[in-house]
Amino acid sequence: MIRQVFPGVGIFAGVAGLSKEKSRSGIYPNKTRSCVPIRVTRSVIPSLFTTMNLFSGFVAIIKATEGEYVVAAWFIVLSVIFDGLDGAMARLTKTSSEFGVELDSLADVVSFGIAPSFMLYSAFFYQWEAAGMIIAGLPAMCGALRLARFNVQLTGLDKDYFLGLPIPAGALTTISYLVFHHLSTDAVPSDAIRPALIAIITIGTSLLMVSTIRYDTFPKPIPTAIKGAPVKFVLALLGVIAIIVTKGKAIFPFMALYLVYGVFRQFYHFLRHEEEEDTMEALEETPFDI
């Protein structure tokens, strides 16, 4: 009865019995069961990168508590790299699974939702008290909603677009502006408009994450993807080079272009669709009396 309620008791009893038998005979009894080796499958590889993504987000929070916001921002960039690598490894090893998708979402909520929200609040929005708490919490809340919707609508790993701004892009946008522009000593932007700008950027990126605006996926560094979208690959490569040369200051302009391009393209398609509908209605109303 005790072993049914507390199964651990049986383990300790077995160890105690084994020790007694050894003390009597001087040797361990002969093994009657074969040892089952622990199997390490290929599916561990993507999960390892996902775990590193989560750990990098955790370190970013720690560094933010110490006031080292630049270091924290680079750990979020490192999380983005690990987030891209886990998907690449899943495709390479052909080990995509529901477990991997769920683990990836949990890691993303921490690294690209909670960590940026904490950084925004501790660096600036704490001055706005309750309002600042709400605004700073938007990336975490909207990011979680964005990932939940993504998991429900997920039909495969390879897609040509995202429905709504992806959470890593939202994190890069807000944190790069916070660290390299809002907290900088540069003359631009001026001190008078910095509070309004960071609030607009935080609210805007959060709303874009839960929107239905389509955003292109970032090109994969494989021959087929490069041949399919060479312009996209070249632009992404130039963006990476600019980020390295400027030591991170080019992240925000690059991400801002990505955000604005998605919004304007959606607006263009909306106007074009409305124009086509008006044309069809006009054709239907035109009499064809012969």
Coordinates of C-alpha atoms in Angstrom, one line a residue:
M1 CA 0.0 0.0 0.0
I2 CA 2.8 2.4 0.9
R3 CA 4.6 1.7 -2.3
Q4 CA 1.4 2.4 -4.3
V5 CA 1.0 5.8 -2.8
F6 CA 4.8 6.7 -2.6
P7 CA 6.5 4.8 -5.5
G8 CA 9.8 6.4 -4.5
V9 CA 9.8 4.2 -1.3
G10 CA 10.3 1.1 -3.5
I11 CA 13.3 2.6 -5.1
F12 CA 15.0 3.4 -1.8
A13 CA 14.0 -0.1 -0.4
G14 CA 15.7 -1.7 -3.4
V15 CA 18.9 0.3 -2.9
A16 CA 18.9 -0.6 0.8
G17 CA 18.4 -4.3 0.0
L18 CA 21.2 -4.2 -2.6
S19 CA 23.6 -2.6 -0.1
K20 CA 22.8 -5.4 2.5
E21 CA 23.5 -8.1 0.0
K22 CA 26.8 -6.5 -1.0
S23 CA 27.9 -6.3 2.6
R24 CA 27.2 -10.0 3.1
S25 CA 28.8 -11.4 0.0
G26 CA 31.3 -8.6 -0.8
I27 CA 30.1 -8.3 -4.4
Y28 CA 27.0 -7.2 -6.1
P29 CA 24.4 -9.8 -7.1
N30 CA 24.4 -10.9 -10.8
K31 CA 22.3 -8.7 -13.0
T32 CA 19.2 -10.3 -14.3
R33 CA 18.0 -7.4 -16.5
S34 CA 19.8 -5.9 -19.4
C35 CA 20.5 -2.1 -19.3
V36 CA 18.5 0.0 -21.7
P37 CA 20.7 2.7 -23.2
I38 CA 19.4 6.3 -23.4
R39 CA 18.7 7.1 -27.1
V40 CA 19.7 10.5 -28.3
T41 CA 17.7 11.2 -31.5
R42 CA 18.1 13.9 -34.1
S43 CA 15.1 15.8 -32.8
V44 CA 17.3 16.9 -29.9
I45 CA 19.3 19.2 -32.2
P46 CA 16.6 21.7 -32.9
S47 CA 15.4 21.7 -29.3
L48 CA 18.9 22.5 -28.2
F49 CA 18.9 25.7 -30.2
T50 CA 15.4 26.5 -29.0
T51 CA 16.7 26.1 -25.4
M52 CA 19.6 28.4 -26.1
N53 CA 17.1 31.0 -27.4
L54 CA 15.2 30.7 -24.1
F55 CA 18.4 31.0 -22.1
S56 CA 19.5 34.1 -24.1
G57 CA 16.2 35.8 -23.3
F58 CA 16.7 35.0 -19.6
V59 CA 20.2 36.5 -19.7
A60 CA 18.8 39.6 -21.4
I61 CA 16.4 40.1 -18.5
I62 CA 19.2 39.6 -16.0
K63 CA 21.4 42.2 -17.8
A64 CA 18.4 44.6 -17.9
T65 CA 18.1 44.4 -14.1
E66 CA 21.7 45.4 -13.9
G67 CA 21.2 48.4 -16.1
E68 CA 23.3 46.9 -19.0
Y69 CA 20.7 47.5 -21.7
V70 CA 23.1 47.4 -24.6
V71 CA 24.3 43.9 -23.5
A72 CA 20.7 42.9 -23.0
A73 CA 19.8 44.0 -26.5
W74 CA 22.6 41.9 -28.0
F75 CA 21.4 38.9 -26.1
I76 CA 17.9 39.4 -27.7
V77 CA 19.7 39.5 -31.1
L78 CA 21.4 36.3 -30.1
S79 CA 18.0 34.8 -29.3
V80 CA 16.8 35.8 -32.8
I81 CA 19.8 33.9 -34.3
F82 CA 19.1 30.8 -32.2
D83 CA 15.4 31.1 -33.2
G84 CA 16.3 31.0 -36.9
L85 CA 18.8 28.1 -36.4
D86 CA 16.3 25.9 -34.6
G87 CA 14.0 26.1 -37.6
A88 CA 16.8 25.5 -40.0
M89 CA 18.0 22.4 -38.0
A90 CA 14.4 21.1 -37.9
R91 CA 14.2 21.2 -41.7
L92 CA 17.7 19.9 -42.1
T93 CA 17.2 16.9 -39.8
K94 CA 13.6 16.5 -40.9
T95 CA 12.5 16.3 -37.3
S96 CA 9.7 18.9 -37.0
S97 CA 7.2 18.0 -34.4
E98 CA 4.3 19.4 -32.3
F99 CA 6.6 19.4 -29.3
G100 CA 9.2 21.5 -31.1
V101 CA 6.6 24.0 -32.2
E102 CA 5.2 24.4 -28.6
L103 CA 8.7 24.6 -27.1
D104 CA 9.7 27.3 -29.7
S105 CA 6.6 29.3 -28.8
L106 CA 7.4 29.2 -25.1
A107 CA 10.9 30.3 -25.8
D108 CA 9.8 33.1 -28.1
V109 CA 7.3 34.4 -25.4
V110 CA 10.2 34.8 -23.0
S111 CA 12.9 36.1 -25.4
F112 CA 10.8 38.4 -27.6
G113 CA 7.8 39.2 -25.4
I114 CA 8.6 39.3 -21.7
A115 CA 12.3 40.3 -22.0
P116 CA 11.6 43.4 -24.3
S117 CA 8.6 44.4 -22.1
F118 CA 10.8 44.2 -19.0
M119 CA 13.5 46.3 -20.7
L120 CA 11.0 48.9 -21.9
Y121 CA 9.5 49.3 -18.4
S122 CA 12.7 49.3 -16.4
A123 CA 14.5 51.7 -18.8
F124 CA 11.8 54.3 -19.4
F125 CA 8.1 53.4 -18.9
Y126 CA 8.4 53.1 -15.1
Q127 CA 8.1 56.9 -15.1
W128 CA 4.6 56.7 -16.4
E129 CA 3.4 54.5 -13.5
A130 CA 0.2 52.5 -14.4
A131 CA 0.0 53.8 -18.0
G132 CA 3.7 52.9 -18.5
M133 CA 3.1 49.4 -17.1
I134 CA 0.3 48.8 -19.6
I135 CA 2.2 50.1 -22.6
A136 CA 5.4 48.2 -21.7
G137 CA 3.3 45.0 -21.2
L138 CA 1.9 45.2 -24.7
P139 CA 4.8 43.4 -26.5
A140 CA 4.5 40.5 -24.1
M141 CA 0.7 40.3 -24.3
C142 CA 0.3 40.8 -28.1
G143 CA 3.3 38.5 -28.7
A144 CA 1.7 35.7 -26.8
L145 CA -1.6 36.2 -28.7
R146 CA 0.4 36.3 -32.0
L147 CA 2.2 33.0 -31.2
A148 CA -1.1 31.3 -30.1
R149 CA -2.7 32.2 -33.4
F150 CA 0.4 31.0 -35.3
N151 CA 0.3 27.6 -33.6
V152 CA -3.5 27.2 -34.3
Q153 CA -3.1 28.1 -38.0
L154 CA 0.2 26.3 -38.5
T155 CA 0.1 23.9 -41.5
G156 CA 3.8 23.5 -42.1
L157 CA 7.2 24.9 -41.4
D158 CA 7.8 26.5 -44.8
K159 CA 5.8 29.6 -45.6
D160 CA 6.3 32.6 -47.9
Y161 CA 4.7 35.0 -45.5
F162 CA 3.7 35.7 -41.9
L163 CA 0.2 36.7 -40.9
G164 CA 0.9 39.6 -38.7
L165 CA 4.3 41.0 -37.7
P166 CA 6.5 38.1 -36.4
I167 CA 7.3 38.5 -32.7
P168 CA 11.2 38.5 -33.2
A169 CA 10.8 41.4 -35.7
G170 CA 8.7 43.3 -33.1
A171 CA 11.3 42.7 -30.4
L172 CA 14.1 43.8 -32.6
T173 CA 12.2 47.0 -33.6
T174 CA 11.4 48.2 -30.1
I175 CA 14.6 47.2 -28.4
S176 CA 16.9 48.5 -31.1
Y177 CA 15.1 51.9 -30.9
L178 CA 15.2 51.9 -27.1
V179 CA 18.9 51.0 -26.8
F180 CA 20.6 52.6 -29.9
H181 CA 18.4 55.8 -30.2
H182 CA 16.2 56.5 -27.2
L183 CA 18.9 56.0 -24.6
S184 CA 21.7 57.3 -26.8
T185 CA 23.3 60.8 -26.5
D186 CA 22.8 61.5 -30.2
A187 CA 21.1 64.8 -31.1
V188 CA 18.5 63.0 -33.2
P189 CA 15.8 62.4 -32.2
S190 CA 15.5 65.3 -29.9
D191 CA 14.8 64.8 -26.2
A192 CA 11.4 66.5 -26.5
I193 CA 9.9 63.9 -28.9
R194 CA 11.7 60.7 -27.6
P195 CA 9.0 59.8 -25.0
A196 CA 6.2 60.1 -27.7
L197 CA 8.3 58.1 -30.2
I198 CA 9.0 55.2 -28.0
A199 CA 5.4 55.0 -27.0
I200 CA 4.2 55.1 -30.6
I201 CA 6.8 52.5 -31.7
T202 CA 5.9 50.1 -28.8
I203 CA 2.1 50.4 -29.3
G204 CA 2.4 50.2 -33.1
T205 CA 4.6 47.1 -33.2
S206 CA 2.4 45.4 -30.7
L207 CA -0.8 46.0 -32.7
L208 CA 1.0 44.9 -35.9
M209 CA 1.8 41.5 -34.3
V210 CA -1.9 40.8 -33.8
S211 CA -3.0 42.3 -37.1
T212 CA -3.7 40.3 -40.3
I213 CA -1.1 42.2 -42.4
R214 CA 1.1 39.9 -44.4
Y215 CA 4.9 40.1 -43.9
D216 CA 7.4 38.3 -46.0
T217 CA 9.5 35.6 -44.4
F218 CA 13.2 36.3 -44.3
P219 CA 15.2 34.5 -47.0
K220 CA 16.9 31.2 -46.1
P221 CA 20.6 30.9 -47.1
I222 CA 20.0 28.0 -49.4
P223 CA 20.4 28.0 -53.3
T224 CA 16.7 27.4 -54.0
A225 CA 15.6 30.2 -51.8
I226 CA 18.2 32.6 -53.3
K227 CA 17.2 31.8 -56.8
G228 CA 13.5 32.2 -56.0
A229 CA 13.9 35.7 -54.4
P230 CA 17.3 37.1 -55.3
V231 CA 16.3 40.7 -54.5
K232 CA 15.0 39.8 -51.1
F233 CA 18.2 37.9 -50.3
V234 CA 20.5 40.8 -51.4
L235 CA 18.5 43.3 -49.4
A236 CA 18.7 41.0 -46.3
L237 CA 22.5 40.6 -46.8
L238 CA 23.0 44.3 -47.1
G239 CA 21.0 44.8 -44.0
V240 CA 23.1 42.4 -42.0
I241 CA 26.3 44.1 -43.3
A242 CA 25.0 47.5 -42.3
I243 CA 24.1 46.2 -38.8
I244 CA 27.6 44.9 -38.4
V245 CA 29.3 48.0 -39.7
T246 CA 27.2 50.4 -37.5
K247 CA 27.5 48.1 -34.5
G248 CA 23.7 47.7 -34.2
K249 CA 22.5 51.2 -35.0
A250 CA 21.2 50.1 -38.4
I251 CA 18.8 47.5 -36.8
F252 CA 16.0 50.0 -36.2
P253 CA 16.0 51.7 -39.6
F254 CA 16.2 48.2 -41.3
M255 CA 13.3 46.9 -39.2
A256 CA 11.3 50.1 -39.6
L257 CA 11.5 49.7 -43.4
Y258 CA 10.3 46.1 -43.0
L259 CA 7.3 47.2 -40.9
V260 CA 6.3 50.1 -43.2
Y261 CA 6.7 48.1 -46.4
G262 CA 4.2 45.5 -45.1
V263 CA 1.7 48.2 -44.1
F264 CA 1.9 50.1 -47.4
R265 CA 1.7 46.9 -49.5
Q266 CA -1.4 45.8 -47.6
F267 CA -2.9 49.3 -48.2
Y268 CA -2.1 49.1 -51.9
H269 CA -3.7 45.7 -52.2
F270 CA -6.8 46.9 -50.4
L271 CA -7.2 49.9 -52.7
R272 CA -6.6 47.7 -55.7
H273 CA -9.2 45.2 -54.5
E274 CA -11.7 48.0 -53.9
E275 CA -11.1 49.3 -57.4
E276 CA -11.6 45.9 -59.0
E277 CA -14.9 45.5 -57.1
D278 CA -16.1 48.9 -58.3
T279 CA -15.2 47.9 -61.9
M280 CA -17.1 44.6 -61.6
E281 CA -20.2 46.4 -60.2
A282 CA -20.1 48.9 -63.0
L283 CA -19.9 46.1 -65.6
E284 CA -22.9 44.3 -64.0
E285 CA -25.0 47.5 -64.1
T286 CA -24.2 48.2 -67.8
P287 CA -27.1 47.1 -70.0
F288 CA -26.3 44.9 -72.9
D289 CA -29.3 45.5 -75.1
I290 CA -28.6 44.5 -78.7

